Amino acid sequence: MEHQRCYIYQPPETEERANKRQRTSKFDPQSRLPERLQIYRSVWAQQEERIQNTLEGADSATQENIVNFISAASSSPDEQKFAIPTALIVAGPSIASHGHFFERLGRRVRDANSAYIVLTSGECPNLKTLLKNLIKKVTSRVEDDDEDEIDRPSTSSRHGPKLLNYDLGHVEEWQKKHRAASIVVALQDSEAFDAGLLVDTIDLFHSWLDRLPFVLLFGLATSAENFEERLAGNSLRFLEGQKFDVIQSDEIIEKLLHATVASTDVRLHIGSNLCRRMLDRQKDHVQSTQDFCDGLKYAYMSHFYASVPSLLLKEGITFSDVTADIFEAVRNLPSFRRWVEDTLDDGRAQDVRNLLEDNEYLFDQVSQHIQSGQQALLSLSHAASVLASIRQAIQMSPTVRLSSIWIRAASGELSGSPLIRETMLSIKKIPSDKLVHLLASLRELEGNYFSIDLASSQQRLDSLLKNTDTPLRTQHDVRNDSLRTTVVAQKVLLSKHKAALSEQDRAYSDIVTEFHDRLETYFASSLVDPRTLFLSEILMYDLKSPHTEVFQPKPRFAIERALASPHDYLGCDCCSGVDGNPAALSATQPATAIVYQMYLESGTLINVSDLWSAFNAIAGDGSDENEPKTMALFQRALAELKYLGLVKPSRKKTDHISKTMWKGL
Amino acid sequence: MLPEEIITQLNAEFQCRDQQIRHLTALYSAHPPSPPSLNLYGLTATGKSSILRSYFHLARIPHAVINVRECITARHLLERIVAASLDAVEEADDGGKIDRRPYARTENLSALCVNMAKLLEGREKFVLVLDAVDKLREGGGTLIAALGRLGETIPSLALILTTTLPLAPSVLHSSSTAFLHFPPYTRSELLTILGAQPLKIFSTPPSLDQFPDYTPDLAAEDDAWLWSRFLQAVYDSLSKHTGRDLISFRTCATRLWRPFVEPVVAGQFGTRDFSRLMVNRRHLFQVEDWVLHRIINTAGPDDDMTTAAAKKKAPNVHVHALPYYTTHILIAAYLASYNPSRTDVTYFMKHTDKRKNKRRAPSAASFSVTGKRTGAKHRKISRHLLTPSPFTLDRLLAIFRALLEGTVPQVADLYTQIATLSSMRLLVRAGIGSNDVLEAGTRWRVGFGWEFARALGRSVNLEVGEYLVGGVD
Ligand SMILES: Nc1ncnc2c1ncn2[C@@H]1O[C@H](COP(=O)(O)OP(=O)(O)O)[C@@H](O)[C@H]1O
Ligand SMILES: [Mg+2]
């Protein structure tokens, strides 16, 4: 190898450098932890604020409508109502975020002088409990926890009869005092309520409607039609209202991603793999904005908690902040190695020597590269937004979401990709009316990371457009047949005009070509592969490992694997199989594992006595005096399988158990 | 107030109930004794509650009205009876305070008897109305019977029980109960009652400057004229067939009124152009949307046929898409519920060629064969019309994996989704089990029908019908 010299300094050869590094005894993973936590907190606080703002902004329109509906319903309190004003809020299948939605809604509703309470199916198993909760929440009454007392009117017989604690009379008294404009009762997960309970509740509320100004909000996960079907016709006639659609969770996720991951003002970037993983999970399994935010937060935490060099992300860091082991860690980064090799290729051996020996020199370099790396990553994110907004402005199909553009950009796939080429091609052919539109939308994105001269293009275009009222077309566009066919009927007219127009068309083509070229250079320069950047490990978090285990654990798989091949977990020599066959059963394996593996091979009904003989043949030693011991092991194993829900006693055949779970499901 | 005055006033307020009101007056006036218990029955919205309340209010007889619908438990009812009676008695005494302490608790029927007897001792007459006793949520027949006899044990108490259907003697265990029937209103009665309160044609009256001679009186006359004809049309075309009771009819007419008079408000027709208006607005009377009980009143005032037709397609626009695997879980659940488990091997065994599993469209021949074997009289009911049968979780998961092309990691998310679906009641646990939703051996059922399953399948490019035994046609 031509850079043999490098090996003088003993750079580690194998890929498993992480292990080696951990084994050095003086390495302290806790080093500078408080400072790192400090950075984490400040970075995350910023993101969290953005998340809150996005979430609040996303459904503010819907909430506004609901609040208006409520105040309209309570605007004429004296008029007799025949039905309870009802809002069906279709909040979508992401039940986890419904709570937050209703909480935010509550803040607004209470502002409008209404009582607002949320009930969930969990706290309302029956009508009595529902009413108790309702009363407690409306009147903010503190209830004595004495169970015996709950159904009784308060003990003191000094006052005569008292209302029972599930009597809506309490609310009536409260209402007399507080005169709320309406009493808004939100059933957060209406589908989960027992249908009979809903019917009873509606019936009851309706009968109180002349004294209590109820407004009902039903939070729905499926659809309004579905819900109406579940209620009996009689309850439906007690309700009247509107449906409100909450913004779909995939759209919110898109917005969240835009505001956090793809934002142009973040200090720690999320890598494309992790981001793709989080989005895929949303698409495939759960739909929950909360989950997405948790994932993001966990990524940030993991980075700062676990990686010592993340300290370098501290704002205004000085040399004295950085300890020697951080420099050591930096020198062990793969991207450092790549960078060193590149520097050597440039023939700057002295620089490399300095990097390896001189901490102060390294610190300068690192600070510079943190800066420039941030810059590069941010312009990358911005370029993704620019591309997305170009495609949106000229209405290109298929619509590609920002998230997918961003992920492709962050994984370095975008530059020169068909997506870019296709987009650039349609810019070449853009007619002037669309260009006006495009320029307008791009000007919103102008800034540090996107500084091509839009203004001059705009000016020239404006002056050109002053003299025409038909859209101008570029030279590339003229060759487009489909556009020509529409004017075939006026062929004569057109050919007459052609000479006169061509002058302008040519001028327009120049503008477009210039604009196109500028954009092309812009994309070429900003669409870098972030993983090739020096210090990308510090600037970006893209590790699969703790994330998957934490967010997508595989409990069933783990248990099945532990039972089917205990060696994978035990790692001992004795259980690794017989005669080189790792699948063979051996007496040294745990009894439960042995029984389980026999269980896997049998049918739905298992004869316990056969199972016992098989077990005894493997685990027993054939001597009569040890048989009770083996039997005990066997019975314990069977009990454990039963406990795990793998078998249950069968009623079909005596002495048989039936199999209830299959491996791999 | 004199009985005759009361009758006149009530008749003015409640038309077409003259006879019933007279009965009430005869039975419950201040002096002659009243029946110890009366069962007043009639279908909904026949004026039972309103007339009773108004009558006793006007007649100034001490009384308490309990709306039994508002009582959650039997205990609740008893407590309320005592509390309401106390209030009523105090009011009758012109605010004279009663010592309420002895009445603090009414745990059971005997306590009620004791309390009521104590309260009404030495009093003239007290009427207790238990409105809609048949809506009592617990306690059942015996409680009603016991309450019915309350009037016999306490001489000054006159009890009125209102119900939808007359109380059977077997429920009452007593022969001394009187009955009073409030029959449902006939067509002409309904038209008279509702015709008495016409809605306005112009929600904001036309400005007097522009139309100086369209006085409020004239407007009221027009309203009444058009309203009564409109009511007839609504009744004959819609309400006759569906909601004949007063409330349904009133709701339906109120909903239709605005769209009906819209051309008049717009100035297209005059206020008395009834026949032309009818022709113009005939579509309103041809669709049943108006009489269906819906929470969302889909049809707005500016509705016409075209938008109504567009709406037919519209409702599914906003359906929230479920995640990909969740959709498949639901489809698998549907199949597990509607396919017998012995057919799973034929339908879901992994082949190299996935197509082999699918059902071929049932040919006419296959039907005739089964027809012959089972006999022509034995009509087969399509499977999807039956109730879903329960299945175990592992069967669901196995079908789920068979439906998907690739492999799915055994992540916990799958289980989370099953739990979520069960709280949306799309998957329902069959039978009573422990509280652990994911416990092995728990059996499940789907909580949705064929249409929903098919739509789910189409959203992920899977034709559910192809996997369904027996097919759907
Ligand atoms: N004869 C009538 N005239 C006017 N309104 C009536 C008449 N009968 C019933 N109503 C109205 O119908 C509605 C339902 O009456 P209600 O007394 O609750 O009936 P019920 O108790 O029999 O179900 C009330 O709004 C009442 O004012
Ligand atoms: Mg009634």
PDB file of N, CA, C and O in Angstrom, chain A residues 82 95 152-153 157-158 160 166-167 191-192 200 203 207-208 211 228 237 241 281 283-285 552-553 556-557 661-662 665, chain B residues 69-70 73 75-76 80 100-101 105 137 250 293-295 320-321 323-326 394 410 412-413 415 417 420 423 425 440:
ATOM      1  N   PHE A  82     -84.376  20.355  20.892  1.00  0.00           N
ATOM      2  CA  PHE A  82     -84.945  19.019  20.792  1.00  0.00           C
ATOM      3  C   PHE A  82     -83.859  17.946  20.759  1.00  0.00           C
ATOM      4  O   PHE A  82     -84.120  16.782  20.963  1.00  0.00           O
ATOM      5  N   ILE A  95     -54.809   6.461  17.941  1.00  0.00           N
ATOM      6  CA  ILE A  95     -55.497   6.766  19.192  1.00  0.00           C
ATOM      7  C   ILE A  95     -54.583   7.429  20.200  1.00  0.00           C
ATOM      8  O   ILE A  95     -55.037   8.168  21.053  1.00  0.00           O
ATOM      9  N   ARG A 152     -73.640   6.182  49.270  1.00  0.00           N
ATOM     10  CA  ARG A 152     -74.559   6.761  50.233  1.00  0.00           C
ATOM     11  C   ARG A 152     -74.571   8.272  50.133  1.00  0.00           C
ATOM     12  O   ARG A 152     -73.565   8.884  49.808  1.00  0.00           O
ATOM     13  N   PRO A 153     -75.691   8.867  50.421  1.00  0.00           N
ATOM     14  CA  PRO A 153     -75.645  10.311  50.532  1.00  0.00           C
ATOM     15  C   PRO A 153     -74.807  10.640  51.766  1.00  0.00           C
ATOM     16  O   PRO A 153     -74.695   9.819  52.671  1.00  0.00           O
ATOM     17  N   SER A 157     -76.842  13.334  59.095  1.00  0.00           N
ATOM     18  CA  SER A 157     -78.292  13.373  58.952  1.00  0.00           C
ATOM     19  C   SER A 157     -78.825  14.715  59.457  1.00  0.00           C
ATOM     20  O   SER A 157     -79.990  14.867  59.736  1.00  0.00           O
ATOM     21  N   ARG A 158     -77.935  15.653  59.570  1.00  0.00           N
ATOM     22  CA  ARG A 158     -78.370  16.964  60.025  1.00  0.00           C
ATOM     23  C   ARG A 158     -79.146  17.690  58.925  1.00  0.00           C
ATOM     24  O   ARG A 158     -79.923  18.570  59.174  1.00  0.00           O
ATOM     25  N   GLY A 160     -80.939  16.291  56.233  1.00  0.00           N
ATOM     26  CA  GLY A 160     -81.981  15.670  55.454  1.00  0.00           C
ATOM     27  C   GLY A 160     -81.413  15.026  54.215  1.00  0.00           C
ATOM     28  O   GLY A 160     -80.207  14.862  54.091  1.00  0.00           O
ATOM     29  N   TYR A 166     -74.116  10.060  42.091  1.00  0.00           N
ATOM     30  CA  TYR A 166     -74.210   9.971  40.629  1.00  0.00           C
ATOM     31  C   TYR A 166     -75.447  10.697  40.110  1.00  0.00           C
ATOM     32  O   TYR A 166     -75.931  10.421  39.028  1.00  0.00           O
ATOM     33  N   ASP A 167     -75.953  11.598  40.910  1.00  0.00           N
ATOM     34  CA  ASP A 167     -77.134  12.343  40.507  1.00  0.00           C
ATOM     35  C   ASP A 167     -76.703  13.626  39.801  1.00  0.00           C
ATOM     36  O   ASP A 167     -75.938  14.415  40.355  1.00  0.00           O
ATOM     37  N   GLU A 191     -65.624   4.768  20.331  1.00  0.00           N
ATOM     38  CA  GLU A 191     -65.847   3.406  19.853  1.00  0.00           C
ATOM     39  C   GLU A 191     -65.624   2.382  20.948  1.00  0.00           C
ATOM     40  O   GLU A 191     -66.228   1.315  20.939  1.00  0.00           O
ATOM     41  N   ALA A 192     -64.751   2.713  21.877  1.00  0.00           N
ATOM     42  CA  ALA A 192     -64.436   1.745  22.912  1.00  0.00           C
ATOM     43  C   ALA A 192     -65.491   1.714  24.020  1.00  0.00           C
ATOM     44  O   ALA A 192     -65.489   0.818  24.841  1.00  0.00           O
ATOM     45  N   ASP A 200     -77.624   4.749  26.911  1.00  0.00           N
ATOM     46  CA  ASP A 200     -78.129   5.225  28.202  1.00  0.00           C
ATOM     47  C   ASP A 200     -77.696   6.652  28.476  1.00  0.00           C
ATOM     48  O   ASP A 200     -78.483   7.481  28.939  1.00  0.00           O
ATOM     49  N   ASP A 203     -79.541   9.124  26.308  1.00  0.00           N
ATOM     50  CA  ASP A 203     -80.916   9.213  26.779  1.00  0.00           C
ATOM     51  C   ASP A 203     -81.004  10.111  28.017  1.00  0.00           C
ATOM     52  O   ASP A 203     -81.844  11.010  28.102  1.00  0.00           O
ATOM     53  N   SER A 207     -82.640  13.912  28.519  1.00  0.00           N
ATOM     54  CA  SER A 207     -83.725  14.240  29.411  1.00  0.00           C
ATOM     55  C   SER A 207     -83.361  15.409  30.339  1.00  0.00           C
ATOM     56  O   SER A 207     -84.234  16.108  30.834  1.00  0.00           O
ATOM     57  N   TRP A 208     -82.081  15.652  30.532  1.00  0.00           N
ATOM     58  CA  TRP A 208     -81.642  16.790  31.350  1.00  0.00           C
ATOM     59  C   TRP A 208     -81.429  18.052  30.526  1.00  0.00           C
ATOM     60  O   TRP A 208     -81.056  19.098  31.060  1.00  0.00           O
ATOM     61  N   ARG A 211     -82.396  21.548  31.497  1.00  0.00           N
ATOM     62  CA  ARG A 211     -81.767  22.227  32.637  1.00  0.00           C
ATOM     63  C   ARG A 211     -80.257  22.384  32.463  1.00  0.00           C
ATOM     64  O   ARG A 211     -79.665  23.319  32.969  1.00  0.00           O
ATOM     65  N   GLU A 228     -72.410   5.933  13.729  1.00  0.00           N
ATOM     66  CA  GLU A 228     -73.862   6.077  13.690  1.00  0.00           C
ATOM     67  C   GLU A 228     -74.535   4.715  13.616  1.00  0.00           C
ATOM     68  O   GLU A 228     -75.588   4.495  14.195  1.00  0.00           O
ATOM     69  N   ARG A 237     -81.879  10.167  17.290  1.00  0.00           N
ATOM     70  CA  ARG A 237     -82.778  11.300  17.174  1.00  0.00           C
ATOM     71  C   ARG A 237     -82.595  12.309  18.302  1.00  0.00           C
ATOM     72  O   ARG A 237     -83.084  13.417  18.220  1.00  0.00           O
ATOM     73  N   GLY A 241     -75.881  17.299  14.866  1.00  0.00           N
ATOM     74  CA  GLY A 241     -74.650  18.072  14.837  1.00  0.00           C
ATOM     75  C   GLY A 241     -73.867  17.937  13.568  1.00  0.00           C
ATOM     76  O   GLY A 241     -74.427  17.740  12.494  1.00  0.00           O
ATOM     77  N   ARG A 281     -42.167   2.730  10.060  1.00  0.00           N
ATOM     78  CA  ARG A 281     -42.934   2.196  11.174  1.00  0.00           C
ATOM     79  C   ARG A 281     -44.293   2.884  11.252  1.00  0.00           C
ATOM     80  O   ARG A 281     -45.312   2.265  11.516  1.00  0.00           O
ATOM     81  N   LYS A 283     -45.902   4.062   8.774  1.00  0.00           N
ATOM     82  CA  LYS A 283     -46.716   3.639   7.643  1.00  0.00           C
ATOM     83  C   LYS A 283     -47.227   2.213   7.853  1.00  0.00           C
ATOM     84  O   LYS A 283     -48.351   1.889   7.507  1.00  0.00           O
ATOM     85  N   ASP A 284     -46.375   1.367   8.413  1.00  0.00           N
ATOM     86  CA  ASP A 284     -46.719  -0.052   8.491  1.00  0.00           C
ATOM     87  C   ASP A 284     -47.490  -0.416   9.751  1.00  0.00           C
ATOM     88  O   ASP A 284     -48.379  -1.242   9.710  1.00  0.00           O
ATOM     89  N   HIS A 285     -47.103   0.156  10.849  1.00  0.00           N
ATOM     90  CA  HIS A 285     -47.635  -0.361  12.107  1.00  0.00           C
ATOM     91  C   HIS A 285     -48.467   0.634  12.887  1.00  0.00           C
ATOM     92  O   HIS A 285     -49.664   0.507  12.986  1.00  0.00           O
ATOM     93  N   GLN A 552     -39.033  -1.296  18.650  1.00  0.00           N
ATOM     94  CA  GLN A 552     -39.683  -2.448  18.046  1.00  0.00           C
ATOM     95  C   GLN A 552     -39.126  -3.743  18.616  1.00  0.00           C
ATOM     96  O   GLN A 552     -38.471  -4.511  17.921  1.00  0.00           O
ATOM     97  N   PRO A 553     -39.369  -3.983  19.869  1.00  0.00           N
ATOM     98  CA  PRO A 553     -38.856  -5.210  20.463  1.00  0.00           C
ATOM     99  C   PRO A 553     -39.596  -6.406  19.877  1.00  0.00           C
ATOM    100  O   PRO A 553     -40.664  -6.250  19.285  1.00  0.00           O
ATOM    101  N   ARG A 556     -41.986 -12.082  21.441  1.00  0.00           N
ATOM    102  CA  ARG A 556     -42.346 -13.462  21.138  1.00  0.00           C
ATOM    103  C   ARG A 556     -41.181 -14.174  20.460  1.00  0.00           C
ATOM    104  O   ARG A 556     -40.851 -15.310  20.788  1.00  0.00           O
ATOM    105  N   PHE A 557     -40.550 -13.481  19.546  1.00  0.00           N
ATOM    106  CA  PHE A 557     -39.408 -14.049  18.857  1.00  0.00           C
ATOM    107  C   PHE A 557     -38.318 -14.414  19.857  1.00  0.00           C
ATOM    108  O   PHE A 557     -37.722 -15.490  19.788  1.00  0.00           O
ATOM    109  N   MET A 661     -49.846 -22.343  20.475  1.00  0.00           N
ATOM    110  CA  MET A 661     -49.049 -21.338  19.757  1.00  0.00           C
ATOM    111  C   MET A 661     -48.066 -22.006  18.832  1.00  0.00           C
ATOM    112  O   MET A 661     -47.482 -23.030  19.160  1.00  0.00           O
ATOM    113  N   TRP A 662     -47.916 -21.413  17.686  1.00  0.00           N
ATOM    114  CA  TRP A 662     -46.975 -21.940  16.704  1.00  0.00           C
ATOM    115  C   TRP A 662     -45.772 -21.028  16.591  1.00  0.00           C
ATOM    116  O   TRP A 662     -45.905 -19.807  16.687  1.00  0.00           O
ATOM    117  N   LEU A 665     -45.010 -17.050  14.488  1.00  0.00           N
ATOM    118  CA  LEU A 665     -46.161 -16.216  14.155  1.00  0.00           C
ATOM    119  C   LEU A 665     -46.092 -14.864  14.861  1.00  0.00           C
ATOM    120  O   LEU A 665     -45.511 -14.734  15.896  1.00  0.00           O
TER     121      LEU A 665
ATOM    122  N   ARG B  69     -86.652   8.211  33.819  1.00  0.00           N
ATOM    123  CA  ARG B  69     -85.496   8.110  32.909  1.00  0.00           C
ATOM    124  C   ARG B  69     -84.234   8.647  33.571  1.00  0.00           C
ATOM    125  O   ARG B  69     -83.131   8.238  33.243  1.00  0.00           O
ATOM    126  N   GLU B  70     -84.404   9.597  34.471  1.00  0.00           N
ATOM    127  CA  GLU B  70     -83.224  10.217  35.075  1.00  0.00           C
ATOM    128  C   GLU B  70     -82.712   9.466  36.291  1.00  0.00           C
ATOM    129  O   GLU B  70     -81.726   9.872  36.897  1.00  0.00           O
ATOM    130  N   THR B  73     -80.444   4.145  39.440  1.00  0.00           N
ATOM    131  CA  THR B  73     -80.659   2.895  40.164  1.00  0.00           C
ATOM    132  C   THR B  73     -81.993   2.978  40.888  1.00  0.00           C
ATOM    133  O   THR B  73     -82.602   4.051  40.973  1.00  0.00           O
ATOM    134  N   ARG B  75     -82.432   2.657  44.017  1.00  0.00           N
ATOM    135  CA  ARG B  75     -82.167   3.490  45.191  1.00  0.00           C
ATOM    136  C   ARG B  75     -82.299   4.962  44.848  1.00  0.00           C
ATOM    137  O   ARG B  75     -82.882   5.761  45.583  1.00  0.00           O
ATOM    138  N   HIS B  76     -81.758   5.293  43.670  1.00  0.00           N
ATOM    139  CA  HIS B  76     -81.806   6.663  43.188  1.00  0.00           C
ATOM    140  C   HIS B  76     -83.259   7.121  43.074  1.00  0.00           C
ATOM    141  O   HIS B  76     -83.618   8.217  43.502  1.00  0.00           O
ATOM    142  N   ARG B  80     -85.066  10.056  45.209  1.00  0.00           N
ATOM    143  CA  ARG B  80     -85.658  11.186  44.496  1.00  0.00           C
ATOM    144  C   ARG B  80     -87.127  11.373  44.847  1.00  0.00           C
ATOM    145  O   ARG B  80     -87.595  12.507  44.925  1.00  0.00           O
ATOM    146  N   ARG B 100     -86.287  18.152  57.852  1.00  0.00           N
ATOM    147  CA  ARG B 100     -85.922  17.129  56.883  1.00  0.00           C
ATOM    148  C   ARG B 100     -85.058  16.036  57.464  1.00  0.00           C
ATOM    149  O   ARG B 100     -84.770  15.044  56.794  1.00  0.00           O
ATOM    150  N   ARG B 101     -84.595  16.243  58.648  1.00  0.00           N
ATOM    151  CA  ARG B 101     -83.607  15.292  59.186  1.00  0.00           C
ATOM    152  C   ARG B 101     -84.082  13.837  59.188  1.00  0.00           C
ATOM    153  O   ARG B 101     -83.324  12.954  58.818  1.00  0.00           O
ATOM    154  N   ARG B 105     -82.339   9.291  54.709  1.00  0.00           N
ATOM    155  CA  ARG B 105     -82.040   8.108  53.922  1.00  0.00           C
ATOM    156  C   ARG B 105     -83.284   7.367  53.512  1.00  0.00           C
ATOM    157  O   ARG B 105     -84.197   7.207  54.303  1.00  0.00           O
ATOM    158  N   ARG B 137     -84.182   1.558  35.028  1.00  0.00           N
ATOM    159  CA  ARG B 137     -83.013   0.820  34.578  1.00  0.00           C
ATOM    160  C   ARG B 137     -82.738  -0.443  35.389  1.00  0.00           C
ATOM    161  O   ARG B 137     -82.091  -1.351  34.929  1.00  0.00           O
ATOM    162  N   ARG B 250     -92.518  16.408  13.392  1.00  0.00           N
ATOM    163  CA  ARG B 250     -92.092  17.785  13.569  1.00  0.00           C
ATOM    164  C   ARG B 250     -90.639  17.969  13.122  1.00  0.00           C
ATOM    165  O   ARG B 250     -90.311  18.907  12.406  1.00  0.00           O
ATOM    166  N   HIS B 293     -82.819   9.065  10.860  1.00  0.00           N
ATOM    167  CA  HIS B 293     -82.207   9.745  11.993  1.00  0.00           C
ATOM    168  C   HIS B 293     -80.719   9.760  11.790  1.00  0.00           C
ATOM    169  O   HIS B 293     -80.072   8.729  11.773  1.00  0.00           O
ATOM    170  N   ARG B 294     -80.190  10.901  11.568  1.00  0.00           N
ATOM    171  CA  ARG B 294     -78.759  11.028  11.380  1.00  0.00           C
ATOM    172  C   ARG B 294     -78.268  12.103  12.325  1.00  0.00           C
ATOM    173  O   ARG B 294     -78.980  13.060  12.615  1.00  0.00           O
ATOM    174  N   ILE B 295     -77.050  11.938  12.794  1.00  0.00           N
ATOM    175  CA  ILE B 295     -76.498  12.987  13.644  1.00  0.00           C
ATOM    176  C   ILE B 295     -76.146  14.190  12.790  1.00  0.00           C
ATOM    177  O   ILE B 295     -76.418  15.329  13.114  1.00  0.00           O
ATOM    178  N   HIS B 320     -59.847   7.742   7.226  1.00  0.00           N
ATOM    179  CA  HIS B 320     -58.440   7.746   7.576  1.00  0.00           C
ATOM    180  C   HIS B 320     -57.846   6.391   7.239  1.00  0.00           C
ATOM    181  O   HIS B 320     -58.374   5.359   7.628  1.00  0.00           O
ATOM    182  N   ALA B 321     -56.757   6.411   6.507  1.00  0.00           N
ATOM    183  CA  ALA B 321     -56.160   5.149   6.115  1.00  0.00           C
ATOM    184  C   ALA B 321     -55.480   4.504   7.319  1.00  0.00           C
ATOM    185  O   ALA B 321     -54.855   5.179   8.118  1.00  0.00           O
ATOM    186  N   PRO B 323     -52.641   1.892   8.944  1.00  0.00           N
ATOM    187  CA  PRO B 323     -51.308   1.467   8.514  1.00  0.00           C
ATOM    188  C   PRO B 323     -51.380   0.146   7.740  1.00  0.00           C
ATOM    189  O   PRO B 323     -52.339  -0.615   7.881  1.00  0.00           O
ATOM    190  N   TYR B 324     -50.353  -0.102   6.969  1.00  0.00           N
ATOM    191  CA  TYR B 324     -50.348  -1.228   6.039  1.00  0.00           C
ATOM    192  C   TYR B 324     -50.574  -2.572   6.724  1.00  0.00           C
ATOM    193  O   TYR B 324     -51.477  -3.320   6.375  1.00  0.00           O
ATOM    194  N   TYR B 325     -49.790  -2.869   7.728  1.00  0.00           N
ATOM    195  CA  TYR B 325     -49.926  -4.172   8.376  1.00  0.00           C
ATOM    196  C   TYR B 325     -51.216  -4.263   9.176  1.00  0.00           C
ATOM    197  O   TYR B 325     -51.830  -5.319   9.268  1.00  0.00           O
ATOM    198  N   THR B 326     -51.623  -3.140   9.740  1.00  0.00           N
ATOM    199  CA  THR B 326     -52.875  -3.139  10.480  1.00  0.00           C
ATOM    200  C   THR B 326     -54.030  -3.518   9.561  1.00  0.00           C
ATOM    201  O   THR B 326     -54.920  -4.285   9.938  1.00  0.00           O
ATOM    202  N   ASP B 394     -53.571 -16.975  17.214  1.00  0.00           N
ATOM    203  CA  ASP B 394     -52.553 -17.567  16.360  1.00  0.00           C
ATOM    204  C   ASP B 394     -53.078 -17.842  14.958  1.00  0.00           C
ATOM    205  O   ASP B 394     -52.350 -17.748  13.988  1.00  0.00           O
ATOM    206  N   GLN B 410     -41.296 -10.412  13.770  1.00  0.00           N
ATOM    207  CA  GLN B 410     -42.280 -10.616  14.851  1.00  0.00           C
ATOM    208  C   GLN B 410     -42.219  -9.495  15.866  1.00  0.00           C
ATOM    209  O   GLN B 410     -42.035  -9.735  17.045  1.00  0.00           O
ATOM    210  N   ALA B 412     -43.219  -6.336  18.358  1.00  0.00           N
ATOM    211  CA  ALA B 412     -44.308  -6.110  19.307  1.00  0.00           C
ATOM    212  C   ALA B 412     -45.370  -5.195  18.733  1.00  0.00           C
ATOM    213  O   ALA B 412     -46.508  -5.184  19.195  1.00  0.00           O
ATOM    214  N   ASP B 413     -45.017  -4.429  17.709  1.00  0.00           N
ATOM    215  CA  ASP B 413     -45.988  -3.517  17.109  1.00  0.00           C
ATOM    216  C   ASP B 413     -47.247  -4.229  16.654  1.00  0.00           C
ATOM    217  O   ASP B 413     -48.343  -3.679  16.719  1.00  0.00           O
ATOM    218  N   TYR B 415     -48.709  -6.677  18.038  1.00  0.00           N
ATOM    219  CA  TYR B 415     -49.591  -6.875  19.193  1.00  0.00           C
ATOM    220  C   TYR B 415     -50.188  -5.558  19.650  1.00  0.00           C
ATOM    221  O   TYR B 415     -51.350  -5.490  20.030  1.00  0.00           O
ATOM    222  N   GLN B 417     -50.952  -3.187  17.799  1.00  0.00           N
ATOM    223  CA  GLN B 417     -52.023  -2.870  16.871  1.00  0.00           C
ATOM    224  C   GLN B 417     -53.276  -3.685  17.163  1.00  0.00           C
ATOM    225  O   GLN B 417     -54.378  -3.194  17.040  1.00  0.00           O
ATOM    226  N   THR B 420     -54.915  -2.023  19.899  1.00  0.00           N
ATOM    227  CA  THR B 420     -55.546  -0.791  19.437  1.00  0.00           C
ATOM    228  C   THR B 420     -56.852  -1.092  18.714  1.00  0.00           C
ATOM    229  O   THR B 420     -57.876  -0.464  18.959  1.00  0.00           O
ATOM    230  N   SER B 423     -59.576  -1.772  20.948  1.00  0.00           N
ATOM    231  CA  SER B 423     -60.208  -0.640  21.620  1.00  0.00           C
ATOM    232  C   SER B 423     -61.009   0.198  20.631  1.00  0.00           C
ATOM    233  O   SER B 423     -61.848   0.987  21.036  1.00  0.00           O
ATOM    234  N   ARG B 425     -62.911  -1.395  18.704  1.00  0.00           N
ATOM    235  CA  ARG B 425     -63.991  -2.360  18.515  1.00  0.00           C
ATOM    236  C   ARG B 425     -64.067  -2.877  17.081  1.00  0.00           C
ATOM    237  O   ARG B 425     -65.135  -3.251  16.612  1.00  0.00           O
ATOM    238  N   ALA B 440     -53.059 -15.945  25.536  1.00  0.00           N
ATOM    239  CA  ALA B 440     -53.225 -17.020  24.575  1.00  0.00           C
ATOM    240  C   ALA B 440     -54.534 -17.723  24.860  1.00  0.00           C
ATOM    241  O   ALA B 440     -54.972 -17.813  25.995  1.00  0.00           O
TER     242      ALA B 440
END
